[in-house]
PDB file of C-alpha atoms in Angstrom:
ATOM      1  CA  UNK U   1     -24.191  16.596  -1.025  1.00 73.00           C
ATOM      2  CA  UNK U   2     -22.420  16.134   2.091  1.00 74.00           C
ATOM      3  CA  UNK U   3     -20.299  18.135   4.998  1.00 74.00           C
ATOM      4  CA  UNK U   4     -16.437  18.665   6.037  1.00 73.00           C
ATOM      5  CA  UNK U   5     -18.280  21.014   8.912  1.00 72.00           C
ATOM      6  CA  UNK U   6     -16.518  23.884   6.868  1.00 77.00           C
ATOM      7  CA  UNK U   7     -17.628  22.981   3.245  1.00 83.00           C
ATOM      8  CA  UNK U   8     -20.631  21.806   2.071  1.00 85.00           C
ATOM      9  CA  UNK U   9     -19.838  19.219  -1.094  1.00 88.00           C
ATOM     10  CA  UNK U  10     -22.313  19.114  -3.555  1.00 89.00           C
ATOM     11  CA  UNK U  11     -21.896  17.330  -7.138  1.00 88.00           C
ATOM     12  CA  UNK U  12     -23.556  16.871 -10.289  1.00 87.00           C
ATOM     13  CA  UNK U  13     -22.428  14.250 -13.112  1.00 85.00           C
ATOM     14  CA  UNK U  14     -18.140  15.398 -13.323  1.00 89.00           C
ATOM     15  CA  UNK U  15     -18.688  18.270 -11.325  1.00 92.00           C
ATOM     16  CA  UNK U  16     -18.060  18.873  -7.657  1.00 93.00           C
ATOM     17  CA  UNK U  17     -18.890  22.045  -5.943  1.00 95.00           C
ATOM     18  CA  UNK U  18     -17.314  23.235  -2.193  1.00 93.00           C
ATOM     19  CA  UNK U  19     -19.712  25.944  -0.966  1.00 94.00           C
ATOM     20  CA  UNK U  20     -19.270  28.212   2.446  1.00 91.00           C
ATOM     21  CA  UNK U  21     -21.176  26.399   4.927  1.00 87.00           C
ATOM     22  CA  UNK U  22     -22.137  29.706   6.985  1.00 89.00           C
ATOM     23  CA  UNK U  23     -22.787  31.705   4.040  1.00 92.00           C
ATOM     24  CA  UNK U  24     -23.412  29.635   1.344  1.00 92.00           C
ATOM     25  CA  UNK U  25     -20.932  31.124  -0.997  1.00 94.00           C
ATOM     26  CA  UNK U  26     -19.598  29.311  -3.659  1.00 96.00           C
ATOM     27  CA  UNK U  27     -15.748  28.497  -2.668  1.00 95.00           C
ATOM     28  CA  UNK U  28     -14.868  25.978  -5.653  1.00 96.00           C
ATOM     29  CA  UNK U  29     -15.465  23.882  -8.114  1.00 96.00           C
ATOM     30  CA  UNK U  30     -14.040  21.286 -10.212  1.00 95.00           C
ATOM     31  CA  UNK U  31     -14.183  18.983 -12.820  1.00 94.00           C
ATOM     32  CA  UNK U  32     -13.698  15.352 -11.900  1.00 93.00           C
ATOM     33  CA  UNK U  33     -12.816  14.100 -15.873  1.00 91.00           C
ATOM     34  CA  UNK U  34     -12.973  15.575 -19.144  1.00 90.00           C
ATOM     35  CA  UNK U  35     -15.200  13.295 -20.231  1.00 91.00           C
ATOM     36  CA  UNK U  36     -19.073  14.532 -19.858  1.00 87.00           C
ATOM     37  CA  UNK U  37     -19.966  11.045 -18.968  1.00 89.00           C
ATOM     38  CA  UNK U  38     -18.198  10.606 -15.814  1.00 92.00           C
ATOM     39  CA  UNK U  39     -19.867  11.112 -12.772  1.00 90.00           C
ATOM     40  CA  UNK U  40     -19.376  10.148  -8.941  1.00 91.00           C
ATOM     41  CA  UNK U  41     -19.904   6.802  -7.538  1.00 90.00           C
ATOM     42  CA  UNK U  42     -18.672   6.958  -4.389  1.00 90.00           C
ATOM     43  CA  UNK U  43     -18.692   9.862  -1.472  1.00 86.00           C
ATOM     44  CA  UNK U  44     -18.394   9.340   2.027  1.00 84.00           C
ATOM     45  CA  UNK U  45     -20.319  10.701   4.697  1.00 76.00           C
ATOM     46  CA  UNK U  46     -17.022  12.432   6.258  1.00 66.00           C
ATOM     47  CA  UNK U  47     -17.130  13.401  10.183  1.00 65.00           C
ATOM     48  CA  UNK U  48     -16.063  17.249  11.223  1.00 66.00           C
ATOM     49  CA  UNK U  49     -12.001  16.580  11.413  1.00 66.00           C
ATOM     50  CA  UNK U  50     -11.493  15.598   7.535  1.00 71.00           C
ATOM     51  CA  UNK U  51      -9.264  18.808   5.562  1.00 82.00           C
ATOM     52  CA  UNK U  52     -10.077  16.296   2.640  1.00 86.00           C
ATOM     53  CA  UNK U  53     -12.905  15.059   0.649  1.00 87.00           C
ATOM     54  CA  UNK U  54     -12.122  11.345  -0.599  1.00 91.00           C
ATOM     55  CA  UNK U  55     -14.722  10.363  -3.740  1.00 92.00           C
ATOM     56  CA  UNK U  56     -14.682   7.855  -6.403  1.00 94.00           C
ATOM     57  CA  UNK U  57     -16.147   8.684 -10.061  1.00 94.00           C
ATOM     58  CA  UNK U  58     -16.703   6.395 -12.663  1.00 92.00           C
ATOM     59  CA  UNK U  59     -16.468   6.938 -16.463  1.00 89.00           C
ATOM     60  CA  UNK U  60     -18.172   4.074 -17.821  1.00 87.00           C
ATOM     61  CA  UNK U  61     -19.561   1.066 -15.664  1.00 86.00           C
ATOM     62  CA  UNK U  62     -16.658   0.399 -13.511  1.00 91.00           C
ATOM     63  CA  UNK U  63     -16.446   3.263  -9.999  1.00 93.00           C
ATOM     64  CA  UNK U  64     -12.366   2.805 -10.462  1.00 94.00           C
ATOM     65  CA  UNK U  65     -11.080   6.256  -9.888  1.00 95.00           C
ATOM     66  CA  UNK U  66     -10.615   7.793  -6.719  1.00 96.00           C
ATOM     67  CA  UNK U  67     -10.015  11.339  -6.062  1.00 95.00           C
ATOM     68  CA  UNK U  68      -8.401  12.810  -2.684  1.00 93.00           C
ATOM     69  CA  UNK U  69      -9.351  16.744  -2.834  1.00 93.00           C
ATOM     70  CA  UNK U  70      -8.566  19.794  -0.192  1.00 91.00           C
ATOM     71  CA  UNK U  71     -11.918  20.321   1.513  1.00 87.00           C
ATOM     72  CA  UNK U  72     -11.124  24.095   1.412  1.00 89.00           C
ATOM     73  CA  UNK U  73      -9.813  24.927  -1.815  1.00 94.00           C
ATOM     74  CA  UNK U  74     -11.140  22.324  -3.869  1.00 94.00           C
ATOM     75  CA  UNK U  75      -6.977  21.139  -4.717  1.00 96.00           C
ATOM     76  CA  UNK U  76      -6.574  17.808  -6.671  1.00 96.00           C
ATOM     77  CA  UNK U  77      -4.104  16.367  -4.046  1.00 95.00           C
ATOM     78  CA  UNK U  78      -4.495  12.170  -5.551  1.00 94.00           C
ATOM     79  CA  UNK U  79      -6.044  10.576  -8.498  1.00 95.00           C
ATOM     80  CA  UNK U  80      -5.918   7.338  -7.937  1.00 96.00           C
ATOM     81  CA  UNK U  81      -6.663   4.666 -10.253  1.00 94.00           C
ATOM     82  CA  UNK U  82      -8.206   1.382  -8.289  1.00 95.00           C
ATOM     83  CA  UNK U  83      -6.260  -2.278  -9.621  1.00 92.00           C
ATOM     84  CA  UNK U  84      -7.480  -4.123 -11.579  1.00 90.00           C
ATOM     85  CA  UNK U  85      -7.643  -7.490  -8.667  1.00 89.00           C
ATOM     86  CA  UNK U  86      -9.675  -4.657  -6.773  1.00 90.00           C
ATOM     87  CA  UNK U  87     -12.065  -3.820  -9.760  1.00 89.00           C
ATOM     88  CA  UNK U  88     -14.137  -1.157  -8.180  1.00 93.00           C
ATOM     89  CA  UNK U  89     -14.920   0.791  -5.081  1.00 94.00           C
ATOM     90  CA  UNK U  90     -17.790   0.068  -3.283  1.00 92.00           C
ATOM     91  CA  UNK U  91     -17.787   2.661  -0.561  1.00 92.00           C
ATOM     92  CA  UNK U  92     -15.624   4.938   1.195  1.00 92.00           C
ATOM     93  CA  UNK U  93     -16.322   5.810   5.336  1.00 90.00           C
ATOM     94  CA  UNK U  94     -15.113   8.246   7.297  1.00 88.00           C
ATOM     95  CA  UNK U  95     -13.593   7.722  11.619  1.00 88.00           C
ATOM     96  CA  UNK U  96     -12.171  10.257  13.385  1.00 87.00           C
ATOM     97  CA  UNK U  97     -10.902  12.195  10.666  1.00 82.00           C
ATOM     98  CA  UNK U  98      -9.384   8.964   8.612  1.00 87.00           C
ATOM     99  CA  UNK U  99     -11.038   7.918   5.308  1.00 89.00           C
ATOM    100  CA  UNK U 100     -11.087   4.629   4.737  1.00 93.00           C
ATOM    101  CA  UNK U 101     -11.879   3.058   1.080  1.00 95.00           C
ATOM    102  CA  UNK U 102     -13.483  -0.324   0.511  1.00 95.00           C
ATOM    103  CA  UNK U 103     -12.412  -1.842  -2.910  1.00 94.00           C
ATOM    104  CA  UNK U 104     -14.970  -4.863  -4.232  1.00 91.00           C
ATOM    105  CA  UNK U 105     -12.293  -7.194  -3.430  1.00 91.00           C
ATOM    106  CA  UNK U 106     -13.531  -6.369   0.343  1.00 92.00           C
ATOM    107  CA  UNK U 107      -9.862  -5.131   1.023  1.00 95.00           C
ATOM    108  CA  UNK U 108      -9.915  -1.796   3.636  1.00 96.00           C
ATOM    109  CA  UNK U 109      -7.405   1.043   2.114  1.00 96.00           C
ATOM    110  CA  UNK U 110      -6.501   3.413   3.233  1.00 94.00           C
ATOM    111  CA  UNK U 111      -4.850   6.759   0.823  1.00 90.00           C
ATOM    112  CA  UNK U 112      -1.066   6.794   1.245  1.00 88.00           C
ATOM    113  CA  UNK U 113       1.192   8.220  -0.553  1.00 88.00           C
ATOM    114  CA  UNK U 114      -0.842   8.499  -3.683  1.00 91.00           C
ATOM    115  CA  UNK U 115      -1.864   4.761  -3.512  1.00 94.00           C
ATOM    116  CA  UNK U 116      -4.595   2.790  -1.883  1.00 95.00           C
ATOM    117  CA  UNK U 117      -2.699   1.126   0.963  1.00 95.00           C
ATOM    118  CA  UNK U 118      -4.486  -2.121   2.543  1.00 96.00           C
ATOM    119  CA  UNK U 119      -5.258  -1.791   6.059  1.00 97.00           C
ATOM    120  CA  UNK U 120      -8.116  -4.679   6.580  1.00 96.00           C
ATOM    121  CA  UNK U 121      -9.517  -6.987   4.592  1.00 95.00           C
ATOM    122  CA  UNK U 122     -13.314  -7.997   4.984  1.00 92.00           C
ATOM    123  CA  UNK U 123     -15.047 -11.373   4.751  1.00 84.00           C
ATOM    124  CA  UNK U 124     -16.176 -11.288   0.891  1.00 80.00           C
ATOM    125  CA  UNK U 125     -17.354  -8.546  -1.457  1.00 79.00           C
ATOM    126  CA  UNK U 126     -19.535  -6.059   0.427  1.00 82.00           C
ATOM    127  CA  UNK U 127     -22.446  -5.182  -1.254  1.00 79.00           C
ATOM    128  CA  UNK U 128     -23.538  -2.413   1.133  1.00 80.00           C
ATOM    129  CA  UNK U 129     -21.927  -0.150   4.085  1.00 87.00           C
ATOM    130  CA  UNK U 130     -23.574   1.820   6.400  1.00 88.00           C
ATOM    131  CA  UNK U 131     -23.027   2.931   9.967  1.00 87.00           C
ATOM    132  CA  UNK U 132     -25.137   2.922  12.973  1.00 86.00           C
ATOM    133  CA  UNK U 133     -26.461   6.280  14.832  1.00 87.00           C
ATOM    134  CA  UNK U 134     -26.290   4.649  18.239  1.00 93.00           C
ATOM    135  CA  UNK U 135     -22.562   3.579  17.778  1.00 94.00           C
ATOM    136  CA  UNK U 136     -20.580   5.317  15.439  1.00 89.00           C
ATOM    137  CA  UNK U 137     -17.512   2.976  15.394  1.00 93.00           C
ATOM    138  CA  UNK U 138     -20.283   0.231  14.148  1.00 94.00           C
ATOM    139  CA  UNK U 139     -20.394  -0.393  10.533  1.00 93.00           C
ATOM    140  CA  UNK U 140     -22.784  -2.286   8.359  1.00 92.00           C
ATOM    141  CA  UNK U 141     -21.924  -4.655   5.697  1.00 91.00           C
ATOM    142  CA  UNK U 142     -24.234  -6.845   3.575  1.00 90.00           C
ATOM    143  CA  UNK U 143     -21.207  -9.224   1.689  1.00 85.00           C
ATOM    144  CA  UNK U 144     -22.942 -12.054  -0.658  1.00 81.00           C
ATOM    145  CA  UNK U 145     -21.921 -15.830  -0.090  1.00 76.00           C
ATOM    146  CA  UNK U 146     -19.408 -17.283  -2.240  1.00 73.00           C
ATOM    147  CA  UNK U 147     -21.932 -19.377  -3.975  1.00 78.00           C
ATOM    148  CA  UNK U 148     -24.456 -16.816  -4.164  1.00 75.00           C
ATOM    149  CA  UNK U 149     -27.120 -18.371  -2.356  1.00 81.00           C
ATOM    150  CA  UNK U 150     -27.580 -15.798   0.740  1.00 84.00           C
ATOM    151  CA  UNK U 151     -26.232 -12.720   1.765  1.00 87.00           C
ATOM    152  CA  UNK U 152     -24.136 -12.305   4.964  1.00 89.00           C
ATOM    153  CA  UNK U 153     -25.141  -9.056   7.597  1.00 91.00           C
ATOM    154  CA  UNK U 154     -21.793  -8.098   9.666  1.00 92.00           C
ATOM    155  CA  UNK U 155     -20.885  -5.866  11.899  1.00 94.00           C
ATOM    156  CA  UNK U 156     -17.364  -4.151  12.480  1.00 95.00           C
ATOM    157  CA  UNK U 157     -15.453  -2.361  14.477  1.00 96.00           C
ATOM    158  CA  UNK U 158     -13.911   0.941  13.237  1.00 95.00           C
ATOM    159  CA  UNK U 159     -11.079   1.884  12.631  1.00 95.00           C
ATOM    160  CA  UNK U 160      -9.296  -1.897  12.300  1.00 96.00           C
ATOM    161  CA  UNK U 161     -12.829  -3.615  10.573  1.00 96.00           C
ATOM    162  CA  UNK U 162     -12.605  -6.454  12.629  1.00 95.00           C
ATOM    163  CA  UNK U 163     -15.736  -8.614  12.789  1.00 94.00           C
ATOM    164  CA  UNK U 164     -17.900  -8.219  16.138  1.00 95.00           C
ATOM    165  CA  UNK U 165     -20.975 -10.107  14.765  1.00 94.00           C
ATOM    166  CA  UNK U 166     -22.373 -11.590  11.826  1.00 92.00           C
ATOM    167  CA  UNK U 167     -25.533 -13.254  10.472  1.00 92.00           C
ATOM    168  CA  UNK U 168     -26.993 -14.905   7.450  1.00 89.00           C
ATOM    169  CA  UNK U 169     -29.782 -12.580   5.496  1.00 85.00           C
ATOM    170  CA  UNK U 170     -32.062 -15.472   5.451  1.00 84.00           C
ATOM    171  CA  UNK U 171     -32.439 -16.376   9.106  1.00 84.00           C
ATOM    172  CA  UNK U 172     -33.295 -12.177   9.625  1.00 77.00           C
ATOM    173  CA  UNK U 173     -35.984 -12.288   6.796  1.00 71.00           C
TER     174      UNK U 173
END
């Protein structure tokens, strides 16, 4: 589950709730495929200022549908149907109020228009995202070498992803 600051998002296999965060009342719900199978495989931990909830579900192996929802109504505004050169989603983060969606192709996208629109592109395929408590506009990213050999720890700078430091795994462990 997770926050807008007026909705509390909670989801179970294909189904995503919106409950009353004051009150707890049940506000919406929705159904994310037909099939039983599908289930979320992506949410983001959004900040206060997001109207809408930006999540990726999967049907079988691959997390290659995103949805863009109204926070308060629980409205299908996008389905969105990630490329095949971007293969999956690997996470989806939230800055001031913009939701940003990182394909495995380590391309930044933003939702435009219906469409994944690139706005960055990282170093490699991120394995991992996360962002730091102490500085919000930090991110995480664990991205694996090319050959495989090591992973690489970065940090960027939100919103444009640019690097601001990176490390190999193996000289931190």
């Amino acid at each position: 589950a997770f926050s807008t600051g007026t909705r509390l998002v909670a989801y179970a296999g294909n189904t995503v709730t919106g409950f009353e965060t004051k009150s707890g009342d049940k506000k919406w719900s929705l159904t994310v495929d037909d099939d039983p199978n599908a289930h979320l495989c992506a949410t983001p931990d959004p900040d206060r200022k997001v109207k809408t909830v930006t999540i990726a579900f999967r049907v079988d192996a691959t997390c290659d549908t995103v949805l863009r929802v109204r926070a308060s109504d629980g409205k299908v505004l996008d389905k969105i149907a990630v490329s095949a050169a971007a293969r999956s989603v690997s996470s989806i983060e939230v800055y001031k109020g913009v939701t940003y969606v990182i394909t495995s192709d380590g391309v930044v996208n933003r939702v435009a228009g219906g469409a994944l629109a690139e706005h960055a592109k990282l170093a490699g395929q991120p394995g991992y995202m996360t962002r730091t408590p102490e500085d919000p506009s930090l991110a995480i990213s664990t991205i694996r070498a090319k050959d495989g050999s090591d992973w690489t720890i970065t940090g960027h700078r939100l919103p444009s992803f640019e690097t601001v430091w990176s490390t190999s795994a193996s000289k931190v462990f």
